[in-house]
Amino acid sequence: MTGGFGLLVADLIGVAVFAAAGASAGVAKRLDLFGVAFVGFASALGGGILRDLTIGAVPPLAFADWRYAVTAVLASVAVFWLHPRLNRARRTVLVLDAAGLGLFTATGTMKALAAGVPPVGACLLGMLTAIGGGLTRDLLTGEIPIVLQRDVYAMVALGGAILVTIMQRLGYTGLIPLVGAAALMTGVRLLALYRRWSAPVAVP
């Protein structure tokens, strides 16, 4: 599997996972089929669209490559029809969401670096690629974004983006930083869920 093909596969897996998570939120809010598909699409591709617009990749990949939009919509529609079964597989969904976080952070950071974005900016774009869709999902469904009130979701993404950047600077390119960082972020995210880690919250 070549580096370019590997990045595409990782991206599409992340799109499907985040679309499923977004669609699940839409189902919970009792949206219709179009609403569920729209929230899933925005959840899966919102962060990538933001990244592409920032680095000047116009039109964004989500619109330039039909595979991204089709993957997001198909995953969302599948959740709409299969959500009773998915509700019984919540642990599986959480694992997939953690994997999506790792994949999107890694691919987003690598694309930003490839576009010539300086390391600090690339780390921030990698984080935004991973959490941007979740922010969009929560705003569309009338919720305070989870990444702003609890969990260590964004912190895991930022740490993973920094790791990818360091590995790239050390000469590790292609699938090595992608797979390594994504696996590490997935593990840390799952551990944080198991141990109920959260960022400090201000006390009124």
mmCIF file of C-alpha atoms in Angstrom:
data_model
loop_
_atom_site.group_PDB
_atom_site.id
_atom_site.type_symbol
_atom_site.label_atom_id
_atom_site.label_comp_id
_atom_site.label_asym_id
_atom_site.label_seq_id
_atom_site.Cartn_x
_atom_site.Cartn_y
_atom_site.Cartn_z
ATOM 1 C CA MET A 1 0.000 0.000 0.000
ATOM 2 C CA THR A 2 1.543 3.293 -1.082
ATOM 3 C CA GLY A 3 1.693 6.343 1.158
ATOM 4 C CA GLY A 4 -0.849 8.247 -0.936
ATOM 5 C CA PHE A 5 -3.281 5.334 -1.063
ATOM 6 C CA GLY A 6 -2.773 4.701 2.649
ATOM 7 C CA LEU A 7 -3.651 8.316 3.452
ATOM 8 C CA LEU A 8 -6.790 8.050 1.315
ATOM 9 C CA VAL A 9 -7.927 4.843 3.026
ATOM 10 C CA ALA A 10 -7.238 6.308 6.478
ATOM 11 C CA ASP A 11 -9.139 9.469 5.542
ATOM 12 C CA LEU A 12 -12.175 7.560 4.278
ATOM 13 C CA ILE A 13 -12.268 5.340 7.368
ATOM 14 C CA GLY A 14 -12.180 8.457 9.525
ATOM 15 C CA VAL A 15 -14.957 10.014 7.424
ATOM 16 C CA ALA A 16 -17.182 6.960 7.871
ATOM 17 C CA VAL A 17 -16.572 6.812 11.621
ATOM 18 C CA PHE A 18 -17.207 10.501 12.250
ATOM 19 C CA ALA A 19 -20.238 10.489 9.959
ATOM 20 C CA ALA A 20 -21.667 7.612 12.006
ATOM 21 C CA ALA A 21 -21.048 9.530 15.228
ATOM 22 C CA GLY A 22 -22.701 12.659 13.826
ATOM 23 C CA ALA A 23 -25.642 10.703 12.450
ATOM 24 C CA SER A 24 -26.127 9.051 15.835
ATOM 25 C CA ALA A 25 -26.452 12.505 17.410
ATOM 26 C CA GLY A 26 -28.984 13.432 14.742
ATOM 27 C CA VAL A 27 -31.008 10.285 15.422
ATOM 28 C CA ALA A 28 -30.976 11.074 19.151
ATOM 29 C CA LYS A 29 -32.464 14.513 18.330
ATOM 30 C CA ARG A 30 -35.161 12.803 16.224
ATOM 31 C CA LEU A 31 -34.134 14.461 12.962
ATOM 32 C CA ASP A 32 -35.498 13.168 9.666
ATOM 33 C CA LEU A 33 -33.395 11.259 7.142
ATOM 34 C CA PHE A 34 -32.087 14.403 5.467
ATOM 35 C CA GLY A 35 -31.267 15.987 8.817
ATOM 36 C CA VAL A 36 -29.388 12.903 9.985
ATOM 37 C CA ALA A 37 -27.442 12.737 6.709
ATOM 38 C CA PHE A 38 -26.624 16.459 6.863
ATOM 39 C CA VAL A 39 -25.377 16.311 10.452
ATOM 40 C CA GLY A 40 -23.344 13.213 9.607
ATOM 41 C CA PHE A 41 -21.841 14.920 6.554
ATOM 42 C CA ALA A 42 -20.933 18.042 8.535
ATOM 43 C CA SER A 43 -19.507 15.995 11.400
ATOM 44 C CA ALA A 44 -17.332 13.926 9.092
ATOM 45 C CA LEU A 45 -16.085 16.649 6.752
ATOM 46 C CA GLY A 46 -16.359 19.930 8.646
ATOM 47 C CA GLY A 47 -12.838 19.759 10.066
ATOM 48 C CA GLY A 48 -11.296 18.796 6.733
ATOM 49 C CA ILE A 49 -13.096 21.607 4.922
ATOM 50 C CA LEU A 50 -11.765 24.101 7.478
ATOM 51 C CA ARG A 51 -8.237 22.729 7.038
ATOM 52 C CA ASP A 52 -8.365 22.862 3.253
ATOM 53 C CA LEU A 53 -9.697 26.411 3.185
ATOM 54 C CA THR A 54 -6.952 27.477 5.586
ATOM 55 C CA ILE A 55 -4.131 26.000 3.501
ATOM 56 C CA GLY A 56 -5.617 27.254 0.236
ATOM 57 C CA ALA A 57 -6.693 23.865 -1.122
ATOM 58 C CA VAL A 58 -9.717 25.052 -3.110
ATOM 59 C CA PRO A 59 -12.161 23.470 -3.672
ATOM 60 C CA PRO A 60 -11.849 21.490 -0.431
ATOM 61 C CA LEU A 61 -11.184 17.788 -0.851
ATOM 62 C CA ALA A 62 -14.638 17.002 0.537
ATOM 63 C CA PHE A 63 -16.119 18.580 -2.601
ATOM 64 C CA ALA A 64 -13.355 17.830 -5.100
ATOM 65 C CA ASP A 65 -13.301 14.050 -4.493
ATOM 66 C CA TRP A 66 -16.726 12.396 -4.657
ATOM 67 C CA ARG A 67 -15.582 9.501 -2.488
ATOM 68 C CA TYR A 68 -15.558 11.670 0.636
ATOM 69 C CA ALA A 69 -19.125 12.942 0.310
ATOM 70 C CA VAL A 70 -20.486 9.533 -0.741
ATOM 71 C CA THR A 71 -18.749 7.785 2.177
ATOM 72 C CA ALA A 72 -20.155 10.301 4.667
ATOM 73 C CA VAL A 73 -23.701 10.095 3.319
ATOM 74 C CA LEU A 74 -23.732 6.295 3.086
ATOM 75 C CA ALA A 75 -22.451 5.934 6.650
ATOM 76 C CA SER A 76 -25.065 8.420 7.897
ATOM 77 C CA VAL A 77 -27.928 6.677 6.087
ATOM 78 C CA ALA A 78 -26.753 3.327 7.432
ATOM 79 C CA VAL A 79 -26.886 4.703 10.981
ATOM 80 C CA PHE A 80 -30.379 6.091 10.349
ATOM 81 C CA TRP A 81 -31.701 2.627 9.477
ATOM 82 C CA LEU A 82 -29.548 0.542 11.814
ATOM 83 C CA HIS A 83 -29.436 2.765 14.895
ATOM 84 C CA PRO A 84 -31.299 0.318 17.202
ATOM 85 C CA ARG A 85 -28.523 -2.219 16.676
ATOM 86 C CA LEU A 86 -25.799 0.396 16.984
ATOM 87 C CA ASN A 87 -27.187 1.539 20.321
ATOM 88 C CA ARG A 88 -26.453 -1.945 21.619
ATOM 89 C CA ALA A 89 -22.884 -1.650 20.305
ATOM 90 C CA ARG A 90 -21.990 1.593 22.058
ATOM 91 C CA ARG A 91 -18.552 0.367 23.059
ATOM 92 C CA THR A 92 -17.766 -0.403 19.436
ATOM 93 C CA VAL A 93 -18.856 3.096 18.413
ATOM 94 C CA LEU A 94 -16.599 4.631 21.081
ATOM 95 C CA VAL A 95 -13.641 2.605 19.838
ATOM 96 C CA LEU A 96 -14.327 3.672 16.253
ATOM 97 C CA ASP A 97 -14.653 7.301 17.329
ATOM 98 C CA ALA A 98 -11.284 7.108 19.087
ATOM 99 C CA ALA A 99 -9.763 5.588 15.955
ATOM 100 C CA GLY A 100 -11.291 8.365 13.855
ATOM 101 C CA LEU A 101 -9.763 10.967 16.161
ATOM 102 C CA GLY A 102 -6.317 9.463 15.670
ATOM 103 C CA LEU A 103 -6.651 9.069 11.913
ATOM 104 C CA PHE A 104 -8.010 12.559 11.272
ATOM 105 C CA THR A 105 -5.393 14.215 13.475
ATOM 106 C CA ALA A 106 -2.555 12.392 11.753
ATOM 107 C CA THR A 107 -3.764 12.933 8.190
ATOM 108 C CA GLY A 108 -4.707 16.554 8.869
ATOM 109 C CA THR A 109 -1.304 17.347 10.319
ATOM 110 C CA MET A 110 0.545 15.615 7.485
ATOM 111 C CA LYS A 111 -1.477 17.461 4.838
ATOM 112 C CA ALA A 112 -0.810 20.789 6.529
ATOM 113 C CA LEU A 113 2.919 20.078 6.677
ATOM 114 C CA ALA A 114 2.910 18.988 3.023
ATOM 115 C CA ALA A 115 1.267 22.304 2.120
ATOM 116 C CA GLY A 116 4.158 24.207 3.713
ATOM 117 C CA VAL A 117 2.404 25.246 6.929
ATOM 118 C CA PRO A 118 4.942 25.883 9.739
ATOM 119 C CA PRO A 119 5.038 23.249 12.517
ATOM 120 C CA VAL A 120 2.966 25.152 15.097
ATOM 121 C CA GLY A 121 0.279 25.975 12.556
ATOM 122 C CA ALA A 122 0.284 22.402 11.247
ATOM 123 C CA CYS A 123 -0.296 21.073 14.784
ATOM 124 C CA LEU A 124 -3.250 23.389 15.266
ATOM 125 C CA LEU A 125 -4.707 22.448 11.887
ATOM 126 C CA GLY A 126 -4.266 18.761 12.679
ATOM 127 C CA MET A 127 -6.202 19.238 15.908
ATOM 128 C CA LEU A 128 -8.925 21.283 14.185
ATOM 129 C CA THR A 129 -9.265 18.630 11.476
ATOM 130 C CA ALA A 130 -10.088 16.091 14.180
ATOM 131 C CA ILE A 131 -12.368 18.186 16.400
ATOM 132 C CA GLY A 132 -13.926 20.541 13.827
ATOM 133 C CA GLY A 133 -16.575 18.055 12.784
ATOM 134 C CA GLY A 134 -17.559 17.364 16.382
ATOM 135 C CA LEU A 135 -17.879 21.082 17.059
ATOM 136 C CA THR A 136 -20.117 21.440 14.009
ATOM 137 C CA ARG A 137 -22.207 18.429 15.028
ATOM 138 C CA ASP A 138 -22.845 19.720 18.536
ATOM 139 C CA LEU A 139 -23.725 23.216 17.327
ATOM 140 C CA LEU A 140 -26.159 21.823 14.736
ATOM 141 C CA THR A 141 -27.862 19.668 17.370
ATOM 142 C CA GLY A 142 -28.063 22.488 19.932
ATOM 143 C CA GLU A 143 -25.429 21.204 22.341
ATOM 144 C CA ILE A 144 -22.451 22.904 23.962
ATOM 145 C CA PRO A 145 -19.484 21.296 22.148
ATOM 146 C CA ILE A 146 -18.208 18.395 24.216
ATOM 147 C CA VAL A 147 -14.574 19.297 23.487
ATOM 148 C CA LEU A 148 -15.120 22.607 25.299
ATOM 149 C CA GLN A 149 -16.640 21.259 28.505
ATOM 150 C CA ARG A 150 -15.219 17.839 29.375
ATOM 151 C CA ASP A 151 -13.013 14.956 28.275
ATOM 152 C CA VAL A 152 -9.483 15.338 26.928
ATOM 153 C CA TYR A 153 -10.527 14.956 23.303
ATOM 154 C CA ALA A 154 -8.853 18.093 21.958
ATOM 155 C CA MET A 155 -5.792 17.605 24.159
ATOM 156 C CA VAL A 156 -5.258 14.100 22.763
ATOM 157 C CA ALA A 157 -5.573 15.459 19.219
ATOM 158 C CA LEU A 158 -3.102 18.280 19.866
ATOM 159 C CA GLY A 159 -0.614 15.893 21.452
ATOM 160 C CA GLY A 160 -0.913 13.541 18.492
ATOM 161 C CA ALA A 161 -0.419 16.387 16.024
ATOM 162 C CA ILE A 162 2.762 17.415 17.852
ATOM 163 C CA LEU A 163 3.994 13.811 17.707
ATOM 164 C CA VAL A 164 3.352 13.600 13.940
ATOM 165 C CA THR A 165 5.187 16.873 13.386
ATOM 166 C CA ILE A 166 8.204 15.745 15.405
ATOM 167 C CA MET A 167 8.355 12.441 13.540
ATOM 168 C CA GLN A 168 8.209 14.254 10.214
ATOM 169 C CA ARG A 169 11.035 16.564 11.280
ATOM 170 C CA LEU A 170 13.090 13.507 12.217
ATOM 171 C CA GLY A 171 12.635 12.120 8.730
ATOM 172 C CA TYR A 172 9.862 9.588 9.354
ATOM 173 C CA THR A 173 7.463 10.034 6.437
ATOM 174 C CA GLY A 174 4.625 8.139 4.809
ATOM 175 C CA LEU A 175 2.644 5.590 6.760
ATOM 176 C CA ILE A 176 5.022 5.292 9.731
ATOM 177 C CA PRO A 177 4.003 8.524 11.500
ATOM 178 C CA LEU A 178 0.416 8.068 10.386
ATOM 179 C CA VAL A 179 -0.086 4.585 11.803
ATOM 180 C CA GLY A 180 2.081 5.122 14.879
ATOM 181 C CA ALA A 181 0.509 8.392 15.957
ATOM 182 C CA ALA A 182 -3.027 7.277 15.130
ATOM 183 C CA ALA A 183 -2.620 4.080 17.164
ATOM 184 C CA LEU A 184 -1.162 5.986 20.112
ATOM 185 C CA MET A 185 -3.943 8.589 20.081
ATOM 186 C CA THR A 186 -6.575 5.871 19.859
ATOM 187 C CA GLY A 187 -5.078 4.114 22.861
ATOM 188 C CA VAL A 188 -4.801 7.286 24.942
ATOM 189 C CA ARG A 189 -8.363 8.291 24.081
ATOM 190 C CA LEU A 190 -9.733 4.882 25.101
ATOM 191 C CA LEU A 191 -7.702 4.971 28.315
ATOM 192 C CA ALA A 192 -9.073 8.443 29.075
ATOM 193 C CA LEU A 193 -12.624 7.143 28.611
ATOM 194 C CA TYR A 194 -11.945 4.129 30.830
ATOM 195 C CA ARG A 195 -10.291 6.177 33.578
ATOM 196 C CA ARG A 196 -12.731 9.105 33.133
ATOM 197 C CA TRP A 197 -9.977 11.659 32.671
ATOM 198 C CA SER A 198 -11.078 15.230 32.078
ATOM 199 C CA ALA A 199 -9.538 18.681 31.873
ATOM 200 C CA PRO A 200 -9.806 21.011 34.901
ATOM 201 C CA VAL A 201 -13.042 22.996 35.120
ATOM 202 C CA ALA A 202 -13.314 26.435 36.739
ATOM 203 C CA VAL A 203 -15.348 26.458 39.946
ATOM 204 C CA PRO A 204 -17.761 29.444 40.261
#
